[in-house]
Short mmCIF file of N, CA and C in Angstrom, two decimals:
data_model
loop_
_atom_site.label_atom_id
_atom_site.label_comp_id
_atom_site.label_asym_id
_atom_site.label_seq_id
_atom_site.Cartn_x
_atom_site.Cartn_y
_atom_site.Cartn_z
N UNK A 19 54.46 -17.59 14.00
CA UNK A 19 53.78 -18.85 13.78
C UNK A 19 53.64 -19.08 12.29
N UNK A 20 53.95 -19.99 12.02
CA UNK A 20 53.93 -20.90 10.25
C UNK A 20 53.04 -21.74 10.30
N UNK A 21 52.29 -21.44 9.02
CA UNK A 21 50.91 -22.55 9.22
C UNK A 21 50.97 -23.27 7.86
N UNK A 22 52.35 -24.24 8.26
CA UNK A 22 52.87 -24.73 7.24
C UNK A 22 53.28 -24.41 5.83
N UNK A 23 53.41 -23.24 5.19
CA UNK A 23 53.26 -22.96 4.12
C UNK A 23 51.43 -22.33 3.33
N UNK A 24 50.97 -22.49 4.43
CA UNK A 24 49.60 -22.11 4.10
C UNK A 24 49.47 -20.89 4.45
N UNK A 25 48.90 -20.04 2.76
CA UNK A 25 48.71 -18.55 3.46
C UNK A 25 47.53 -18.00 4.13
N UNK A 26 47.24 -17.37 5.09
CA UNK A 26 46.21 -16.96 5.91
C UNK A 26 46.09 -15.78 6.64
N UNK A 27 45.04 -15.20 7.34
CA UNK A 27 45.07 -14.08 7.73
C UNK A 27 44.33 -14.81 8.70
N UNK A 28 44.70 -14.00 10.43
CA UNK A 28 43.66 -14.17 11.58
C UNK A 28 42.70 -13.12 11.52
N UNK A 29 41.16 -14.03 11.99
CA UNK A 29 40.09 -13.24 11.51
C UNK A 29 39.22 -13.61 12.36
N UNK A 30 38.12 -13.36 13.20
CA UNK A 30 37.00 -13.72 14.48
C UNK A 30 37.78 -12.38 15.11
N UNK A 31 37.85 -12.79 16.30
CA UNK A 31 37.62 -11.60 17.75
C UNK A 31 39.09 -11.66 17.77
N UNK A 32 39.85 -12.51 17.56
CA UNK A 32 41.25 -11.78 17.47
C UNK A 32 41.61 -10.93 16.75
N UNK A 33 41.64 -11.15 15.58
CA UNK A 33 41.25 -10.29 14.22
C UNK A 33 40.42 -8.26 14.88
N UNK A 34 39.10 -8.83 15.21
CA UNK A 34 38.42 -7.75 15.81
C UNK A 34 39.08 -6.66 16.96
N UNK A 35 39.62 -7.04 17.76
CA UNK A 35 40.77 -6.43 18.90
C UNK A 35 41.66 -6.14 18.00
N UNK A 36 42.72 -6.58 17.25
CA UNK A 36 43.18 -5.91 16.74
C UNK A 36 42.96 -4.34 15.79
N UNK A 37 41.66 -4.66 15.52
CA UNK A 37 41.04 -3.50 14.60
C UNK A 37 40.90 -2.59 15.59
N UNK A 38 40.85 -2.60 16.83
CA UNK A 38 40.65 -1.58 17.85
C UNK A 38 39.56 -1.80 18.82
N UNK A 39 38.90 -2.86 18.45
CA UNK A 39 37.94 -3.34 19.58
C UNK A 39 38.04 -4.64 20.52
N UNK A 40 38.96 -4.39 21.22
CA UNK A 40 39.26 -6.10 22.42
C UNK A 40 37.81 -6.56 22.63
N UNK A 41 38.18 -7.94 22.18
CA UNK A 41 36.48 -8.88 23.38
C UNK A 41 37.20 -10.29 23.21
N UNK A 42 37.24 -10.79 24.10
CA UNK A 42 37.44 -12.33 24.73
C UNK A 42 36.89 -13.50 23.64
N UNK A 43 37.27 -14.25 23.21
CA UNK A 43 37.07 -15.31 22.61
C UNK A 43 37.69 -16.88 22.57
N UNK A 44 37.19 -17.44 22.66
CA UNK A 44 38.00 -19.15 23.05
C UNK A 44 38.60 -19.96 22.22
N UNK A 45 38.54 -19.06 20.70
CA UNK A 45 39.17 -19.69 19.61
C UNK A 45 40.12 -18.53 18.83
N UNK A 46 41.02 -19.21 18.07
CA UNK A 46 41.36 -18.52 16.89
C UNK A 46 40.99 -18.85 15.52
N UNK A 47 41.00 -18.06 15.16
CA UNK A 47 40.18 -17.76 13.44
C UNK A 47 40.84 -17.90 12.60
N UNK A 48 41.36 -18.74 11.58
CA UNK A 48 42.05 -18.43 10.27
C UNK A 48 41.42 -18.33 9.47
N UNK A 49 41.46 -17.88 8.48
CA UNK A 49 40.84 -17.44 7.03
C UNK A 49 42.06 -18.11 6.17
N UNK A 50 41.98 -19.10 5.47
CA UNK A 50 42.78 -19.92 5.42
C UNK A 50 42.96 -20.03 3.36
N UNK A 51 43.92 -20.35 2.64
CA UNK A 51 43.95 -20.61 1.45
C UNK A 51 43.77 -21.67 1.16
N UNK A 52 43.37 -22.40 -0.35
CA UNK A 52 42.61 -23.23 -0.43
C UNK A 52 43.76 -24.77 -0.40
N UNK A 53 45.27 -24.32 0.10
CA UNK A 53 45.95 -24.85 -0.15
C UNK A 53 45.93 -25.70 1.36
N UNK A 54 45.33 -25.44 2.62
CA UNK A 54 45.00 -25.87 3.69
C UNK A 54 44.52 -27.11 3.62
N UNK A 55 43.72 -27.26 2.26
CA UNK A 55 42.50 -28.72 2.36
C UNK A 55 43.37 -29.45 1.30
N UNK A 56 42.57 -30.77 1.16
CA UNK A 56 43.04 -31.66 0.18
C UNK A 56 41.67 -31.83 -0.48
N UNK A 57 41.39 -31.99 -2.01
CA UNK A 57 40.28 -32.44 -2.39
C UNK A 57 40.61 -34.06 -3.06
N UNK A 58 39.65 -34.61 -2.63
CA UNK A 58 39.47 -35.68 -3.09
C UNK A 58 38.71 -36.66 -3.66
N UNK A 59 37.89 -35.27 -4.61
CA UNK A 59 36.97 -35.52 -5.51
C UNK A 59 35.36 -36.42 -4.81
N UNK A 60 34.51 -35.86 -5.90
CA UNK A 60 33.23 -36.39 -5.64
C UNK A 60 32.76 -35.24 -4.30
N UNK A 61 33.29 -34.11 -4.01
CA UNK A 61 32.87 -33.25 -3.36
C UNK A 61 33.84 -33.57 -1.76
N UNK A 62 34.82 -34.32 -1.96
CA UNK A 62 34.77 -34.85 -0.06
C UNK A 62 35.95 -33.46 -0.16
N UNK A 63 36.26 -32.91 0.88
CA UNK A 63 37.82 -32.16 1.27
C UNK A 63 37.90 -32.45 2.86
N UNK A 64 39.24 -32.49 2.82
CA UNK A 64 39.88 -33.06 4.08
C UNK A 64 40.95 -31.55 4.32
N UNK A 65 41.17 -31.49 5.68
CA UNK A 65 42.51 -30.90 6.06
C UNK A 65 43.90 -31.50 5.41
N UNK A 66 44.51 -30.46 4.83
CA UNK A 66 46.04 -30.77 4.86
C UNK A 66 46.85 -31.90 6.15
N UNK A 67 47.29 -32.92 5.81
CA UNK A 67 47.74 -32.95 7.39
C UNK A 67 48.53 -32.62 7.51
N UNK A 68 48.50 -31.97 9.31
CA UNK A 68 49.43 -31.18 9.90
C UNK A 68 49.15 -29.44 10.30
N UNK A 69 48.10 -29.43 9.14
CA UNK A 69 47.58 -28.28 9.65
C UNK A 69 47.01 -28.02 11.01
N UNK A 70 47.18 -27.31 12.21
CA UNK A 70 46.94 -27.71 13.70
C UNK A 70 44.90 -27.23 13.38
N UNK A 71 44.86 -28.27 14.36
CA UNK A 71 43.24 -27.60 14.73
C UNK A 71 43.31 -27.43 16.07
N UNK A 72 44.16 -27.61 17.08
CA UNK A 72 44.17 -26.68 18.37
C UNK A 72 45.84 -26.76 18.82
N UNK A 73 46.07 -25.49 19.59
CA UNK A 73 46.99 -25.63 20.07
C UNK A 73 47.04 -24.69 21.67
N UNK A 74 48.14 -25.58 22.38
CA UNK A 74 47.95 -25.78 23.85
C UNK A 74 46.57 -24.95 24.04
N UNK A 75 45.39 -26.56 23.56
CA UNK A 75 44.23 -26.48 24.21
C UNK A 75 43.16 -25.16 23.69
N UNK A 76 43.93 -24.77 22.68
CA UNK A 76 42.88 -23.67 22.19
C UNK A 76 42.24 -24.08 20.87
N UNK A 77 41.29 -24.34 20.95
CA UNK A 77 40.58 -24.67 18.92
C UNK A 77 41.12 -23.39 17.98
N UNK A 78 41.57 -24.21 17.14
CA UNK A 78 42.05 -23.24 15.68
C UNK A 78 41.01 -23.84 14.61
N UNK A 79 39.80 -22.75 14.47
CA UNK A 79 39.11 -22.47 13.68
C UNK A 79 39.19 -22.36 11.82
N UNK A 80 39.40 -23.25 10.97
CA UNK A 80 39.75 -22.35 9.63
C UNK A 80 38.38 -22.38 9.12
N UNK A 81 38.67 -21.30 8.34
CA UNK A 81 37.53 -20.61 7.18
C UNK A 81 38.38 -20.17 5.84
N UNK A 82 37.21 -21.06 4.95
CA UNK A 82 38.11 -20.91 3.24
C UNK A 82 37.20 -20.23 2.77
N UNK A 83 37.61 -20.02 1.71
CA UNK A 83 37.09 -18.81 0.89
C UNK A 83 35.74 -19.90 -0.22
N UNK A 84 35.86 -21.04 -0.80
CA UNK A 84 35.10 -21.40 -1.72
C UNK A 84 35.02 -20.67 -2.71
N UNK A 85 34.10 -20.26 -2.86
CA UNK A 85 33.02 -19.10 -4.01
C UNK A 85 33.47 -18.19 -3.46
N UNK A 86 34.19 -17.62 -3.01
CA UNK A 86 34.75 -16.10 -2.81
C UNK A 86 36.19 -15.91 -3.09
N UNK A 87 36.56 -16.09 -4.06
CA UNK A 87 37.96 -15.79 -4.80
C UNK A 87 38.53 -14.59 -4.69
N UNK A 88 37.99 -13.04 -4.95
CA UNK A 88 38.16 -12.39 -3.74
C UNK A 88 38.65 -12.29 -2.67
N UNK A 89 38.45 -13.12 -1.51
CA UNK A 89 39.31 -13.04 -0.65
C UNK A 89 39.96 -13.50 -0.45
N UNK A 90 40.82 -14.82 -0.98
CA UNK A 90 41.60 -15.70 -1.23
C UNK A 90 43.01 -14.86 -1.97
N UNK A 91 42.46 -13.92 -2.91
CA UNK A 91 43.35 -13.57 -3.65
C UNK A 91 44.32 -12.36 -2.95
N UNK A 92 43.61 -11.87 -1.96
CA UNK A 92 44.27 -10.80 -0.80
C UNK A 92 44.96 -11.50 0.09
N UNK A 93 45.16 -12.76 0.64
CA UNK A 93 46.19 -13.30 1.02
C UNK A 93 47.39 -12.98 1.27
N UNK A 94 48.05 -12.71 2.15
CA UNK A 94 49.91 -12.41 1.97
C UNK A 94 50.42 -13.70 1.92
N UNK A 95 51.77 -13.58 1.66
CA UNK A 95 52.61 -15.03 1.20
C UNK A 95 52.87 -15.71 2.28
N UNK A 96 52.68 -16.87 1.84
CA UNK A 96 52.58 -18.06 3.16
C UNK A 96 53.82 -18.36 3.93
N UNK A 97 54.70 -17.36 3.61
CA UNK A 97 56.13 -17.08 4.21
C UNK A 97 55.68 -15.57 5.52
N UNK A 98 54.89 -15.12 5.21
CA UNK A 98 54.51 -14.48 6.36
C UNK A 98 53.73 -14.99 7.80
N UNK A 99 54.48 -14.25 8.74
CA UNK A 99 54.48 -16.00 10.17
C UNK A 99 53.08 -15.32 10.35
N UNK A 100 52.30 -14.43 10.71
CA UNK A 100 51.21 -13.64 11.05
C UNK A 100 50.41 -12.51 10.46
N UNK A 101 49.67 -12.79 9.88
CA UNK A 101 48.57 -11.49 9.41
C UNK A 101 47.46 -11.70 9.72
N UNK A 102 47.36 -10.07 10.21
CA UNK A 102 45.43 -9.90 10.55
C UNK A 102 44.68 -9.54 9.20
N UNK A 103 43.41 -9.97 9.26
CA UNK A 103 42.79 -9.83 7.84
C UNK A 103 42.58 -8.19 7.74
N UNK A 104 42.52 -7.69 6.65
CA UNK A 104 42.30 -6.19 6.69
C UNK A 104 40.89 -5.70 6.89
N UNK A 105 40.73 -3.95 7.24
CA UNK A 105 39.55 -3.82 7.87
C UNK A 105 38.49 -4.49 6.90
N UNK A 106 38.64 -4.24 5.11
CA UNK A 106 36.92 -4.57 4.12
C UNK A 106 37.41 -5.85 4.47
N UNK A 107 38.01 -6.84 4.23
CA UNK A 107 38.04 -8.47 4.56
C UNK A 107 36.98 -8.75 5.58
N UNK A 108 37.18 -8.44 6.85
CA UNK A 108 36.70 -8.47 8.29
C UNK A 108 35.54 -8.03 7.97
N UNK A 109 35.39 -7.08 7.82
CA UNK A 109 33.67 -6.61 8.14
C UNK A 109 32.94 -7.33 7.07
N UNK A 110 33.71 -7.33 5.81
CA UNK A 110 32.82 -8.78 4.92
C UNK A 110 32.33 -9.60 5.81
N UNK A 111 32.98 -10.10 6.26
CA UNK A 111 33.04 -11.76 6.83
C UNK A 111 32.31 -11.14 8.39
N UNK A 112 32.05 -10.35 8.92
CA UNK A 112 31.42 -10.24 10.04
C UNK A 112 29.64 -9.92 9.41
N UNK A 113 29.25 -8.87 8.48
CA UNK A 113 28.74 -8.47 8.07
C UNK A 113 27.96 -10.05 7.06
N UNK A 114 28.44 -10.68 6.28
CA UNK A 114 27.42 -11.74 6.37
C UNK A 114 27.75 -13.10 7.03
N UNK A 115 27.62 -12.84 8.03
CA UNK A 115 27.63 -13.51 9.38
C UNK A 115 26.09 -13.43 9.79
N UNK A 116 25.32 -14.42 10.27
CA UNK A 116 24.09 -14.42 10.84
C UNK A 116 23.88 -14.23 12.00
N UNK A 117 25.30 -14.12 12.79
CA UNK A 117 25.40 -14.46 14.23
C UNK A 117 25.23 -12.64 14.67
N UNK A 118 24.56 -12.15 15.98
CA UNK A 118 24.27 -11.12 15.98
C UNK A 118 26.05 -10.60 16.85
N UNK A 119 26.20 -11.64 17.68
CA UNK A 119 27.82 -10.98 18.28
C UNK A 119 28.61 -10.26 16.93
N UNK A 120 28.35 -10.64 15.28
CA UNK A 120 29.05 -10.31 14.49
C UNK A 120 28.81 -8.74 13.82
N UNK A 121 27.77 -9.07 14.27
CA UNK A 121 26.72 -7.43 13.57
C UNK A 121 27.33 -6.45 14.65
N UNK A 122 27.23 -6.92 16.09
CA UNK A 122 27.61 -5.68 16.92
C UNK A 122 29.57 -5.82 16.96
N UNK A 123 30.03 -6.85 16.28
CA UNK A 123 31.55 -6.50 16.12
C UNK A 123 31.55 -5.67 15.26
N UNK A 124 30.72 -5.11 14.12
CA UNK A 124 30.53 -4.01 12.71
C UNK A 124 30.42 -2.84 13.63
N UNK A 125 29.58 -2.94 14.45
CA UNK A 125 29.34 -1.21 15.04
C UNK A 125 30.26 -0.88 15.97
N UNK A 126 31.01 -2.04 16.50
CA UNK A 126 31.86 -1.50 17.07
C UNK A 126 33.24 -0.91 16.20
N UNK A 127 33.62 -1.76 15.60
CA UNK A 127 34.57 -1.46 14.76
C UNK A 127 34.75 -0.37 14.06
N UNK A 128 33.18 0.08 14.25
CA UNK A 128 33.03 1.56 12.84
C UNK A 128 33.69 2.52 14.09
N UNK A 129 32.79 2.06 15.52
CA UNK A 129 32.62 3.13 16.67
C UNK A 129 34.62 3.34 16.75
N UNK A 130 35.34 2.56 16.21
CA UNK A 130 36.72 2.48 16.91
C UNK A 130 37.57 3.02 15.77
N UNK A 131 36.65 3.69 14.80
CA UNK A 131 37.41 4.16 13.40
C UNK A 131 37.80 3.38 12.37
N UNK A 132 37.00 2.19 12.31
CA UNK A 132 37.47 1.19 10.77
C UNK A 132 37.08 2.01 9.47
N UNK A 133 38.05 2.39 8.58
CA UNK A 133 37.56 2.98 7.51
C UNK A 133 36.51 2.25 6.51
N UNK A 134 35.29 3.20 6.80
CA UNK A 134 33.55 2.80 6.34
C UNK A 134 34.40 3.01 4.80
N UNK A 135 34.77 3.75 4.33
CA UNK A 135 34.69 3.70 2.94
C UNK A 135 35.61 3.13 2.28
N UNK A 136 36.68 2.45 2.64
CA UNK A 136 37.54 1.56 2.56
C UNK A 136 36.75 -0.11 2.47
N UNK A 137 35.86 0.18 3.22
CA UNK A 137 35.30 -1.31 3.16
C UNK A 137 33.90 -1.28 2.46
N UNK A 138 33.38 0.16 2.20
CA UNK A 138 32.03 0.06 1.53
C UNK A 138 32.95 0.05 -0.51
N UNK A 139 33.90 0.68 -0.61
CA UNK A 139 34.72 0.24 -1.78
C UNK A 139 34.69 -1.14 -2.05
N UNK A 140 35.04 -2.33 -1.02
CA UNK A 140 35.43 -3.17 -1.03
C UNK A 140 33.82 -4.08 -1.58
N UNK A 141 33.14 -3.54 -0.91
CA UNK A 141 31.46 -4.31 -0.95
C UNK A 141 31.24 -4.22 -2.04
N UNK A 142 30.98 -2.97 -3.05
CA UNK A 142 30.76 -2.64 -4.18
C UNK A 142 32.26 -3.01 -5.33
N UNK A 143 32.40 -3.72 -5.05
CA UNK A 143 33.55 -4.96 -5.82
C UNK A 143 32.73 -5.96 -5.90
N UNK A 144 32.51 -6.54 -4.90
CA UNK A 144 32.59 -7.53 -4.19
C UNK A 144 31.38 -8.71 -3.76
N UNK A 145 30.77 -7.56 -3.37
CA UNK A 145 29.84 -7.98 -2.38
C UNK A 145 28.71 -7.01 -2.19
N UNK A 146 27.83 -6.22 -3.12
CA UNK A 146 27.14 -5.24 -2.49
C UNK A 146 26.13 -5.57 -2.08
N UNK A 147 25.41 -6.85 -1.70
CA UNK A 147 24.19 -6.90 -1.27
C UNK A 147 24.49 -6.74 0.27
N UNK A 148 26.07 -6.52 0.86
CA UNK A 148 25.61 -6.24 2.06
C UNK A 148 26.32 -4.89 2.39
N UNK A 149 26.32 -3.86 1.91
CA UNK A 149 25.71 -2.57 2.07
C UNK A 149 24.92 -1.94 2.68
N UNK A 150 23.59 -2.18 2.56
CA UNK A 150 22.38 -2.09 2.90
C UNK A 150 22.85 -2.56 4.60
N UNK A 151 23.41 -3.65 4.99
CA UNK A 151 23.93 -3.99 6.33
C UNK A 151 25.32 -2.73 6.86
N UNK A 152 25.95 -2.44 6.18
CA UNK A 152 27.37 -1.96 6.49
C UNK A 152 26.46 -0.01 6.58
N UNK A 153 25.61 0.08 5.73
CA UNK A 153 24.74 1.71 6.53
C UNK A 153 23.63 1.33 7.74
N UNK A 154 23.57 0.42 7.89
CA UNK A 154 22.73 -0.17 9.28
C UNK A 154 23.68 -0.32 10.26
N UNK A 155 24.78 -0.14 10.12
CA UNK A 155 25.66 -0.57 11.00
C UNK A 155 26.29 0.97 11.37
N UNK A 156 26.40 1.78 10.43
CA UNK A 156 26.80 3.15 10.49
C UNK A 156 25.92 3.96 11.02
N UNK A 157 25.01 4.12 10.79
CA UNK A 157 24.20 4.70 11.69
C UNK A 157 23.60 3.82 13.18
N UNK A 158 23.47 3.10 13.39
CA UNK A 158 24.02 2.36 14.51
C UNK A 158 24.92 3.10 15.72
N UNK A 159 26.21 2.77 14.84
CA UNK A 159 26.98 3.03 15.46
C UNK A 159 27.29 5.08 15.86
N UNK A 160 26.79 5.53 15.27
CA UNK A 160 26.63 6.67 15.22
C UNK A 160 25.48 7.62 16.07
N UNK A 161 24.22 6.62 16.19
CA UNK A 161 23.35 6.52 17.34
C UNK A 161 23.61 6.59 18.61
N UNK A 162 24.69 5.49 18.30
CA UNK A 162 25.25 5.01 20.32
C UNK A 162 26.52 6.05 20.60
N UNK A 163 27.05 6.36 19.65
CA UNK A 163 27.83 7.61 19.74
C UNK A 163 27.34 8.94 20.57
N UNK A 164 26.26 9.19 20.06
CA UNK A 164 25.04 10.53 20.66
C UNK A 164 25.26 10.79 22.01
#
């Protein structure tokens, strides 16, 4: 799949199953480059057109980066038909997530072997105020392990 020249990584619960934890979801996720939107000043942005927002009947979700350049810049080339976002990408983006299905996609993910220090590297780049979430999630998951 080509998403027109736009580079992206799949990221939500598809994304998540791939990391090693399957769960059902009704959408797909892109994590999308900023080359997806059009700006047109005074703050408005629009979709690229043509970029799909569903296909046969499924919502295609995008998520841009804004203020997180960071993850924009991990991108593969928009000549690549499919990429899943990598494990620190994902648990970023699950991890400040407010939604609690996202917190227990973290403990699962740890429970299924996502490398914790691969992505606690990534926080302390990045992102360390959620740390403090990503050892709540490790011991967590390490709890339900017992």
């Amino acid at each position: 799949m080509s998403l027109l020249g736009v580079r992206h990584w799949v990221v939500g619960g598809l994304a998540v199953g791939a990391h090693g934890h399957p769960r059902a979801t009704k959408v797909v996720d892109f994590f999308v480059g900023d080359e997806a939107f059009e700006h047109h000043g005074a703050g408005l942005v629009t979709m690229k057109p043509g970029v799909p927002i569903q296909a046969n009947g499924v919502i295609v979700d995008h998520l841009s980066a804004q203020d997180e350049p960071f993850l924009s810049e991990g991108l593969p080339a928009a000549e690549v038909q499919l990429a899943v976002a990598p494990i620190e990408g994902l648990l970023y983006l699950r991890l400040k997530s407010p939604r609690a299905k996202d917190r227990a996609d973290v403990i699962e993910l740890i429970k299924a072997g996502a490398d914790v220090a691969r992505a606690r590297t990534f926080l302390v780049a990045h992102a360390a105020q959620f740390i403090p979430a990503l050892d709540r999630a490790v011991e967590e998951a390490r709890a339900e392990e017992e």
